[in-house]
Coordinates of C-alpha atoms in Angstrom, one line a residue:
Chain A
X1 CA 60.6 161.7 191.4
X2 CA 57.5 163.1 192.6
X3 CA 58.7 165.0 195.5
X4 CA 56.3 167.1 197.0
X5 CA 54.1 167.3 194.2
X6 CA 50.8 166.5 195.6
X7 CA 49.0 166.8 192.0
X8 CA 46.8 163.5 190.4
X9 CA 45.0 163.8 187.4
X10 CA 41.8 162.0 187.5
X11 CA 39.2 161.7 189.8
X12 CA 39.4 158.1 190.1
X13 CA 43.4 158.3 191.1
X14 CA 42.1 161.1 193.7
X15 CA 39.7 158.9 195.9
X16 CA 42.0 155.9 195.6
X17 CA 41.8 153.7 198.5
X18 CA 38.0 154.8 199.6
X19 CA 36.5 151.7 200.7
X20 CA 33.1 150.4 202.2
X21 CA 32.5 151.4 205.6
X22 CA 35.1 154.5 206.4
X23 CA 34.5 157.3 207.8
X24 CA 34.8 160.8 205.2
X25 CA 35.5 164.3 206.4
X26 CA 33.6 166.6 204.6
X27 CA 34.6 170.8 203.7
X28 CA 31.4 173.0 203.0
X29 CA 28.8 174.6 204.5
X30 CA 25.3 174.2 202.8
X31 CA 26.6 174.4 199.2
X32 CA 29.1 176.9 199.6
X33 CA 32.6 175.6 199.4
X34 CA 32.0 171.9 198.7
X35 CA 34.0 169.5 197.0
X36 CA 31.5 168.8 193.9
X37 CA 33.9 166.5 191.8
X38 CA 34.9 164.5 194.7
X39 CA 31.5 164.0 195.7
X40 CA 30.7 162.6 192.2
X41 CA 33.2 160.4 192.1
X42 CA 32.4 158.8 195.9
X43 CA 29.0 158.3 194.3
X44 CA 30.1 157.0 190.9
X45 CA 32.8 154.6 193.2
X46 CA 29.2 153.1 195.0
X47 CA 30.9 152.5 198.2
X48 CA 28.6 152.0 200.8
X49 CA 28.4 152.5 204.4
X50 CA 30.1 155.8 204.7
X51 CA 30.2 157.7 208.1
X52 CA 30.3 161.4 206.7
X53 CA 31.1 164.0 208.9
X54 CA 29.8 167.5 207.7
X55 CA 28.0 170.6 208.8
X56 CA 25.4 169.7 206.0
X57 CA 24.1 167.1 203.9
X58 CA 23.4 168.9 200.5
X59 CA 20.2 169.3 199.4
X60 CA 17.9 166.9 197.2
X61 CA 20.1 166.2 193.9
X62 CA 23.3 168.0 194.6
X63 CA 26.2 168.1 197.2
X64 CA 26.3 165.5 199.6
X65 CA 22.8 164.6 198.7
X66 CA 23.8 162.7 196.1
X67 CA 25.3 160.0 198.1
X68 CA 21.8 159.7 199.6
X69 CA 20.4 158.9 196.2
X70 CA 22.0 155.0 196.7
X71 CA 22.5 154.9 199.8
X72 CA 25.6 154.8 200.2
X73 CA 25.5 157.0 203.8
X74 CA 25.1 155.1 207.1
X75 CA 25.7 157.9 209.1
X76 CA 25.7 161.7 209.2
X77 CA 28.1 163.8 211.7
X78 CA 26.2 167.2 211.3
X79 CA 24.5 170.2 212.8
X80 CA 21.9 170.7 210.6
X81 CA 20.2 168.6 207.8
X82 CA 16.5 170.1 207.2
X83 CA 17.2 171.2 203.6
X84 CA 16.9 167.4 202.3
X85 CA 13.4 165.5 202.1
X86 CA 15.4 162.2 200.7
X87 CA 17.4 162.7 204.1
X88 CA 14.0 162.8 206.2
X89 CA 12.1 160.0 204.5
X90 CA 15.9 157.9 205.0
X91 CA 15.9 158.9 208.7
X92 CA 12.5 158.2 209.4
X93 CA 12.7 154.7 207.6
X94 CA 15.7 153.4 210.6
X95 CA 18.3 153.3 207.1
X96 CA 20.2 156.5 208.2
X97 CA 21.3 157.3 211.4
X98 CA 22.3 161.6 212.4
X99 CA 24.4 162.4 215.4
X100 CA 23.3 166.0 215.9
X101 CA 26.6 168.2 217.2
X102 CA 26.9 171.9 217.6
X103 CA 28.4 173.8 214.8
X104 CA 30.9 174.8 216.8
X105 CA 31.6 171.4 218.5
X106 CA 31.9 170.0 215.4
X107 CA 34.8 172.5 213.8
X108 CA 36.8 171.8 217.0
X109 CA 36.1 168.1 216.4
X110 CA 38.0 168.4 213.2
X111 CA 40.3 171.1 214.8
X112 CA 41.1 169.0 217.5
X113 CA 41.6 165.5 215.6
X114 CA 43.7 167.0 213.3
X115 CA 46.1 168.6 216.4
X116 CA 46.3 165.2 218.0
X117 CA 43.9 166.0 220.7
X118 CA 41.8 163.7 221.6
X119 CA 39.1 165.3 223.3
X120 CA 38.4 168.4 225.0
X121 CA 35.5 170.2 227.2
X122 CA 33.5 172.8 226.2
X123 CA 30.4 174.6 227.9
X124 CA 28.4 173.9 224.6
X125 CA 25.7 171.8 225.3
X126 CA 25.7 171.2 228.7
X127 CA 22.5 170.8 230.2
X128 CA 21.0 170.1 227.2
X129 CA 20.3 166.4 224.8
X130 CA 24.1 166.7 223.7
X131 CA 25.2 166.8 226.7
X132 CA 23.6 163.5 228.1
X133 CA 26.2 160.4 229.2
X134 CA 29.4 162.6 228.4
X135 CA 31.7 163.6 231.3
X136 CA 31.3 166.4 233.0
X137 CA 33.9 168.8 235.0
X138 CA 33.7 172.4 236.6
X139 CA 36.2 174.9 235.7
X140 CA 36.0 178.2 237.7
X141 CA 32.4 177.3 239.0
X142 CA 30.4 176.5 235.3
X143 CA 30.2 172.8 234.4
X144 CA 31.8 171.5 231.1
X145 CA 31.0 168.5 228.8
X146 CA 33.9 166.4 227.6
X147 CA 33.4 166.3 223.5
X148 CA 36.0 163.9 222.0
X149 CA 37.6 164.5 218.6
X150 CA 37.1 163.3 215.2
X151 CA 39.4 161.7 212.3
X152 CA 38.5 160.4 209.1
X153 CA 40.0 157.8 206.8
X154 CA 39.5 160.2 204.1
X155 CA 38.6 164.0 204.0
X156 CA 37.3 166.2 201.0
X157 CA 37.9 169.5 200.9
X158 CA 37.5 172.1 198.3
X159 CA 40.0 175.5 197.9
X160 CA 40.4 178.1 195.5
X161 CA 43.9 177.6 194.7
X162 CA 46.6 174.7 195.4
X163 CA 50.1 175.3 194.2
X164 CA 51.4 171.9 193.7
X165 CA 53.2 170.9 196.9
X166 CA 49.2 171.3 198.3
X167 CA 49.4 174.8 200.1
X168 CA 45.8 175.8 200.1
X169 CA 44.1 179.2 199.8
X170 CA 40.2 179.6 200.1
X171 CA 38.1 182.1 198.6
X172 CA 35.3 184.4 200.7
X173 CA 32.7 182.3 202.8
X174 CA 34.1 179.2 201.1
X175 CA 36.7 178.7 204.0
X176 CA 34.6 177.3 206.6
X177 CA 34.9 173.8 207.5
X178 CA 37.5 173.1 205.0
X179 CA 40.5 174.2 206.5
X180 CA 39.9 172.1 209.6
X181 CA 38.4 169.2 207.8
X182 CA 41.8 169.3 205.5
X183 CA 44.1 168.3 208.7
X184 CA 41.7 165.5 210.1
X185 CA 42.0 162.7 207.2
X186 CA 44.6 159.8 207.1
X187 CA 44.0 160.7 203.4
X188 CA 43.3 164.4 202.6
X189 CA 42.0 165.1 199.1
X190 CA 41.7 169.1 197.8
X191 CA 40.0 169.7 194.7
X192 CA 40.7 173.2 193.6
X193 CA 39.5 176.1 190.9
X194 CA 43.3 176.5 190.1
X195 CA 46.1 175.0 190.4
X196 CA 49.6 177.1 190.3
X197 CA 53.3 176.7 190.3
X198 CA 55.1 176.3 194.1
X199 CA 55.8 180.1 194.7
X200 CA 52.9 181.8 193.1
X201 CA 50.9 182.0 196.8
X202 CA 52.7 184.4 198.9
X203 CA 53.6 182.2 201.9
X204 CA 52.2 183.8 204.6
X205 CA 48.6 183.9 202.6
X206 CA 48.4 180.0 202.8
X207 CA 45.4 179.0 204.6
X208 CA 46.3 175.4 204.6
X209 CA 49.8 174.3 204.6
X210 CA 50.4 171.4 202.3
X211 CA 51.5 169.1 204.7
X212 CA 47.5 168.0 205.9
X213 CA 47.2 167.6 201.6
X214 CA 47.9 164.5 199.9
X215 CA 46.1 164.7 196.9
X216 CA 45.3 168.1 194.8
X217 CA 42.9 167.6 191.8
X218 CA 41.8 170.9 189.7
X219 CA 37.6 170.2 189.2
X220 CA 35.0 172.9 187.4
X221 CA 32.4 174.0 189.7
X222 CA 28.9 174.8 189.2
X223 CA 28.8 176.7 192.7
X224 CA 25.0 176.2 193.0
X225 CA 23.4 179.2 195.5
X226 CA 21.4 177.9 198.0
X227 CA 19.4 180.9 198.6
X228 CA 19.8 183.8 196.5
X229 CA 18.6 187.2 198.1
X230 CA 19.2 190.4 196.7
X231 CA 18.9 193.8 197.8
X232 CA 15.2 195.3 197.3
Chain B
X1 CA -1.4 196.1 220.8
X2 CA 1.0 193.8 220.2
X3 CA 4.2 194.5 218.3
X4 CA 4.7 193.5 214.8
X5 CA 7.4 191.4 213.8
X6 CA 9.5 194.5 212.6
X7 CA 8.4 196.4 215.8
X8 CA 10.1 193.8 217.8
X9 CA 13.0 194.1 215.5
X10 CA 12.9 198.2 216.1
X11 CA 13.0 197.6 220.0
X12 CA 16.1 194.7 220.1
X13 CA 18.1 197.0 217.6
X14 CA 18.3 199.9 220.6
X15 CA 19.5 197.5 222.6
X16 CA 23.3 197.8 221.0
X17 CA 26.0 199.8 221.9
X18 CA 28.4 202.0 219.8
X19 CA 31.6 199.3 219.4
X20 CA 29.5 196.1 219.5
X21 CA 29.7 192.5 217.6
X22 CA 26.5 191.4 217.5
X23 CA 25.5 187.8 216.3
X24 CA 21.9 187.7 215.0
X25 CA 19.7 184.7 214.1
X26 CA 17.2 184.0 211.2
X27 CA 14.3 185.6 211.5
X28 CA 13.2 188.7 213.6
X29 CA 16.8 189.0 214.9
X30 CA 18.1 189.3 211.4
X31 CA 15.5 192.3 211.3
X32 CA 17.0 194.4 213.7
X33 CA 20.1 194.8 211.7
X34 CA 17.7 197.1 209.6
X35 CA 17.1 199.2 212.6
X36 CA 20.6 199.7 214.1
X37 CA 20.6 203.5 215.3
X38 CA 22.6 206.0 212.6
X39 CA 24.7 207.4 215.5
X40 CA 26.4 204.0 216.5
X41 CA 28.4 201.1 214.9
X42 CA 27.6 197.7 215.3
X43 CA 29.8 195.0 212.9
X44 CA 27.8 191.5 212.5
X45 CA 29.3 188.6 213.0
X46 CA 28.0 185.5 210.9
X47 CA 28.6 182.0 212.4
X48 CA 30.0 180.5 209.0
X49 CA 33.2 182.8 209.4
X50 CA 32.3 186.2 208.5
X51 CA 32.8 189.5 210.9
X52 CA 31.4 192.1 209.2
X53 CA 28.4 191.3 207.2
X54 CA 27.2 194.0 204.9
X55 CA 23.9 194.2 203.3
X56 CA 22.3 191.7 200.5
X57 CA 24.1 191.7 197.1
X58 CA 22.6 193.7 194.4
X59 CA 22.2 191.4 191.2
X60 CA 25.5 192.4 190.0
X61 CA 27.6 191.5 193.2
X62 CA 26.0 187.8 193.4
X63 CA 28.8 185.4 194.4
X64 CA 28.6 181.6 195.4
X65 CA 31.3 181.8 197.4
X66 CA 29.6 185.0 199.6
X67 CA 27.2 183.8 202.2
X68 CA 25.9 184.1 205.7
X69 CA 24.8 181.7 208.1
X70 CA 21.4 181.5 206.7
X71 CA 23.0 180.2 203.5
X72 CA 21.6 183.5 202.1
X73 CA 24.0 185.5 199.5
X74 CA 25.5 188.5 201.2
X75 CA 28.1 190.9 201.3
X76 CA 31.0 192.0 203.4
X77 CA 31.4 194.9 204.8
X78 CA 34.4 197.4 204.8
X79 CA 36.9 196.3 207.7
X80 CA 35.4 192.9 207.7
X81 CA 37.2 190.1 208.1
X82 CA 36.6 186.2 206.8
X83 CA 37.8 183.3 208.7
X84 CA 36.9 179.3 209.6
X85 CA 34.6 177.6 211.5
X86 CA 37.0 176.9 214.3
X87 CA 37.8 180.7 214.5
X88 CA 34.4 181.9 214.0
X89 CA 33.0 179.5 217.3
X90 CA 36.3 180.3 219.1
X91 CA 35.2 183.9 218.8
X92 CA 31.9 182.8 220.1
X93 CA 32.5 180.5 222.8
X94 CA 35.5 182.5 223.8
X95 CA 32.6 185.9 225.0
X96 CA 34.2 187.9 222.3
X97 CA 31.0 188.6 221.1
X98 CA 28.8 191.2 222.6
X99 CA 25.1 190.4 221.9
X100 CA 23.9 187.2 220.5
X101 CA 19.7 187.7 219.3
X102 CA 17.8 184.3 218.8
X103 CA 14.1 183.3 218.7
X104 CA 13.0 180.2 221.3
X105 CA 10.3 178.3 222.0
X106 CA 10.3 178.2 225.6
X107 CA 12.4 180.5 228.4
X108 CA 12.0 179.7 232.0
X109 CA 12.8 181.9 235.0
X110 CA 16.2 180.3 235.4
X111 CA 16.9 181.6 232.2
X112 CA 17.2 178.2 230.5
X113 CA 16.3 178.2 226.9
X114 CA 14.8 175.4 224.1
X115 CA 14.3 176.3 220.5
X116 CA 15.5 173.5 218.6
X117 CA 13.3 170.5 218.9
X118 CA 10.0 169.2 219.5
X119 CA 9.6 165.8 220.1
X120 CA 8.0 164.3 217.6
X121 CA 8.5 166.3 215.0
X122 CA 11.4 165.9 212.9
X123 CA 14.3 167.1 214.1
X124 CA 16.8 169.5 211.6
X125 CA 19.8 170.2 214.3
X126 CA 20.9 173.1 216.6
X127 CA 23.1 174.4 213.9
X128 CA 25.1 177.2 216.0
X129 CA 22.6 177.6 218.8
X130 CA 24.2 176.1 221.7
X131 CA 27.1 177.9 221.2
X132 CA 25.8 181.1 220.6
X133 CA 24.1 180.4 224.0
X134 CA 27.3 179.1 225.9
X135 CA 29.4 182.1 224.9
X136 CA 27.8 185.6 224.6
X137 CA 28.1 187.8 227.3
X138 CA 24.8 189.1 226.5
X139 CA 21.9 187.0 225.1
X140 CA 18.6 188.4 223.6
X141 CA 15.6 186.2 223.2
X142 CA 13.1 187.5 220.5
X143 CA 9.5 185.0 220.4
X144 CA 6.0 186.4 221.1
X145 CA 4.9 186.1 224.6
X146 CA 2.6 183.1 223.7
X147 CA 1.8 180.5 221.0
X148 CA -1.0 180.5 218.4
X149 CA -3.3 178.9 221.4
X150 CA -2.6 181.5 224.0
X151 CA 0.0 179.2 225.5
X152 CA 3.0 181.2 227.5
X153 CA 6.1 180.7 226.5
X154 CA 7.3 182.3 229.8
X155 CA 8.2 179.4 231.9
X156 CA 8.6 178.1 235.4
X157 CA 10.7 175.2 233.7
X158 CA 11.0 174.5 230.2
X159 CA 9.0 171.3 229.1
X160 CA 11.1 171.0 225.5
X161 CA 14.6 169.2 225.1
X162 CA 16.8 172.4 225.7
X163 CA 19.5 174.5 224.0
X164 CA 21.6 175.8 226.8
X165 CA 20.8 176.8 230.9
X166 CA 20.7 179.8 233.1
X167 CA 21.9 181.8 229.8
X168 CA 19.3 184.0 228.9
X169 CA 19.5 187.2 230.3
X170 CA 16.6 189.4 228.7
X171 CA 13.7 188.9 226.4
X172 CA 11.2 191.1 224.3
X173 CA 8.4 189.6 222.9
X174 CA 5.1 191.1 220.7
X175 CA 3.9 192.2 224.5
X176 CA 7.1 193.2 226.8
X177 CA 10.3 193.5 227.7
X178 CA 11.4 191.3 230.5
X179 CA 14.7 190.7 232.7
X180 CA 15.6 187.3 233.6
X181 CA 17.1 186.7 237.2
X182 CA 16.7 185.6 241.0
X183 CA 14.6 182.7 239.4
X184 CA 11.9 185.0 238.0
X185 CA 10.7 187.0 234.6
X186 CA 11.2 190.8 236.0
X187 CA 8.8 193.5 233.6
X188 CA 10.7 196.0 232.4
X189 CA 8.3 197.6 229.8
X190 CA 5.4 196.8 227.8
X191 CA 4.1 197.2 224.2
X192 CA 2.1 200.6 223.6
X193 CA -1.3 200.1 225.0
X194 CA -0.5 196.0 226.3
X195 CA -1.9 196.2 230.0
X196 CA 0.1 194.4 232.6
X197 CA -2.8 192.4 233.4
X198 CA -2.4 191.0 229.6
X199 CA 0.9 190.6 230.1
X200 CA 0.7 188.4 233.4
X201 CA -2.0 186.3 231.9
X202 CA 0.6 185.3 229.3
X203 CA 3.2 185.1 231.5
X204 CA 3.3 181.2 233.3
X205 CA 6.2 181.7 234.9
X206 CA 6.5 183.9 238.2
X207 CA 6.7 187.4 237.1
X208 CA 7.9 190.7 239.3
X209 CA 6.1 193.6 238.6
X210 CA 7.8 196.5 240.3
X211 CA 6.7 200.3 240.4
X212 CA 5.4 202.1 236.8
X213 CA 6.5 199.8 233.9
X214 CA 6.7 202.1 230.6
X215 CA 5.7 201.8 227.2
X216 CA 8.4 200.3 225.0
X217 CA 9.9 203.4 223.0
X218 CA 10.7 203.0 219.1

């Protein structure tokens, strides 16, 4: 009996059931907090015609880049994606398509598909290029675009630590989109530094209760830095 | 003359107030943190989830896992606090946040803004922009007063796709120091030795000029 133990072995058991066409749910911002193994394995897999939503698309050769390098991406959900020439020269050539959504937009997309909301209005964007053919509604005298949520057949996220029933925690500047991608996939896989016994993470430390995670896989991590700046 | 890049950045820093969260973008905004008066507290809030960002690591405190929303390596502050995305915009697009500092391309008079695309040039995304311009109850545009050509980036109406409208509330560029409202770029004070005349030739959308405008003070 399995129980709640949420804990797979290999790579291939954790992305089980990815197929052509769906739509993945991406943690991370730039390289920070990515799921690296799980990214590997979608690109080992070769399925093709993903939708990924993510604040980034990785850089040339790592991250979410990768999955450039066959293209196996249709479509990128993202707020910003000028770190990538392979993404360019793809975009320019008609073979990838970017819908461009506020950071913020986007993290209450996830937020919001993962709380069963559907849509919801925000003041982001109106006025402007994101704003054009949504609804629009005045609250208190300022106008409001209607944003509608997003789900995924399968997300990815990365976390510190798992226990094994899937409680998450998150380490630094690695939380960002991960907790909210984590409750907005049918299938949500976690790959972790460390996993630990049920009990070891103090309950009210859990970033991510265990009932978004199906699927905890521990990974290694190379935790490439993006830009490294030090103090002069 | 006009101001430096860094003199800009000395001139947005007295801007904050003892107490304030202050969101800064890349670039000359990021600057100003170096000037932030030694008599007041300001705590920095970076849009990936961090409240509280402390200076640049030294070799020793690198960490992959510690970065700010430039995707630069950084450090936390003591009393800072780390949270998500959700959190960190809900903190944005709630007002929570004091002073938001961003560069543009183009402000009008109605206080509209663009500075994320150009049409026909590729296209990298808004990142946080439009919501750091929907939500901060004060918004400070750095930019100098006119491109490489002598063009005015001081608008009647903005001819580039835009980020957010009527938001903008103030402005100080390599010439002056400007209010936005009533439809019109009010000069507040200009760069040592900058004439007025200089600064309305620059200036292509209406501007008030009202009694003696002062030299910006550093």
């Amino acid at each position: 009996m399995a129980g709640f133990n949420k804990v797979v072995n290999s790579y291939a058991e954790a992305m089980a059931g990815l197929t052509d066409d769906m739509t993945i749910i991406a943690g991370g911002f730039g390289l920070c907090g990515i799921p690296e193994g799980l990214i590997a394995q979608i690109k080992q897999m070769g399925v093709k015609g993903l939708t990924v939503v993510s604040n980034n698309c990785g850089v040339d050769g790592f991250g979410l880049g990768l999955l450039l390098e066959d293209k196996q991406i249709k479509k990128m959900v993202s707020s910003y994606v000028g770190e990538n020439a392979l993404f360019e020269q793809q975009l320019l050539n008609g073979e990838l398509e970017v819908e461009l959504t506020p950071q913020g937009t986007l993290a209450e997309k996830m937020r919001a598909g993962g709380a069963g909301i559907p849509a919801f209005y925000t003041a982001t964007g109106y006025g402007t290029p994101v704003g054009e053919g949504k609804e629009v509604r005045e609250f208190n005298g300022r106008p409001y675009i209607l944003e509608e949520s997003i789900t995924g057949d399968f997300a990815i996220v990365k976390a510190w630590k798992a226990d094994k029933y899937g409680n998450c925690v998150y380490r630094h500047t690695a939380q960002n989109f991960n907790p909210m991608a984590a409750t907005a996939g049918k299938i949500t896989v976690v790959e972790v530094e460390e996993i630990v016994e049920p009990g070891e993470l103090a309950p009210s430390e859990i970033h991510t209760p265990g009932i978004y995670v199906n699927r905890v896989i521990k990974g290694t991590f190379e935790k490439r830095i993006e830009r490294k700046v030090t103090r002069s | 003359m006009a101001l430096t890049r860094e003199q800009i950045a000395m001139r947005v820093a007295k801007e904050f107030k003892d107490g304030d969260y202050v969101n800064l973008g890349i670039g000359i905004p990021t600057l100003a943190a170096n000037y932030v008066p030694d008599d007041i507290e300001v705590m920095l809030q970076s849009e990936n989830g961090l409240l509280g960002m402390g200076p640049y690591p030294t070799e020793e405190q690198i960490d992959a896992d510690m970065i700010n929303a430039g995707k630069e390596t950084v450090t936390a502050a003591t009393g800072a606090s780390i949270f998500n995305s959700a959190e960190s915009f809900a903190m944005i697009r709630g007002g929570h946040v004091d002073f938001t500092v961003l560069g543009a391309f183009e402000v009008d008079v109605t206080g509209s803004i663009a500075s994320w695309m150009i049409p026909g040039k590729l296209v990298k995304g808004m990142g946080g922009a439009m919501d750091l311009v929907a939500g901060a109850k004060n918004i400070i545009v750095t930019m100098t007063h006119a491109d490489k050509y002598g063009n005015s980036k001081l608008l009647e109406a903005c001819t580039l796709p835009l980020t957010g409208v009527n938001c903008i509330t103030r402005i100080i560029t390599d010439l002056a120091v400007l209010e936005v409202k009533d439809n019109a770029f009010h000069l507040k004070e200009r760069a040592p030795d900058v004439t007025i005349d200089e600064i309305k030739q620059k200036t292509a959308g209406k501007l008030v000029v009202e009694g003696d405008i002062a030299e910006m003070q550093f």
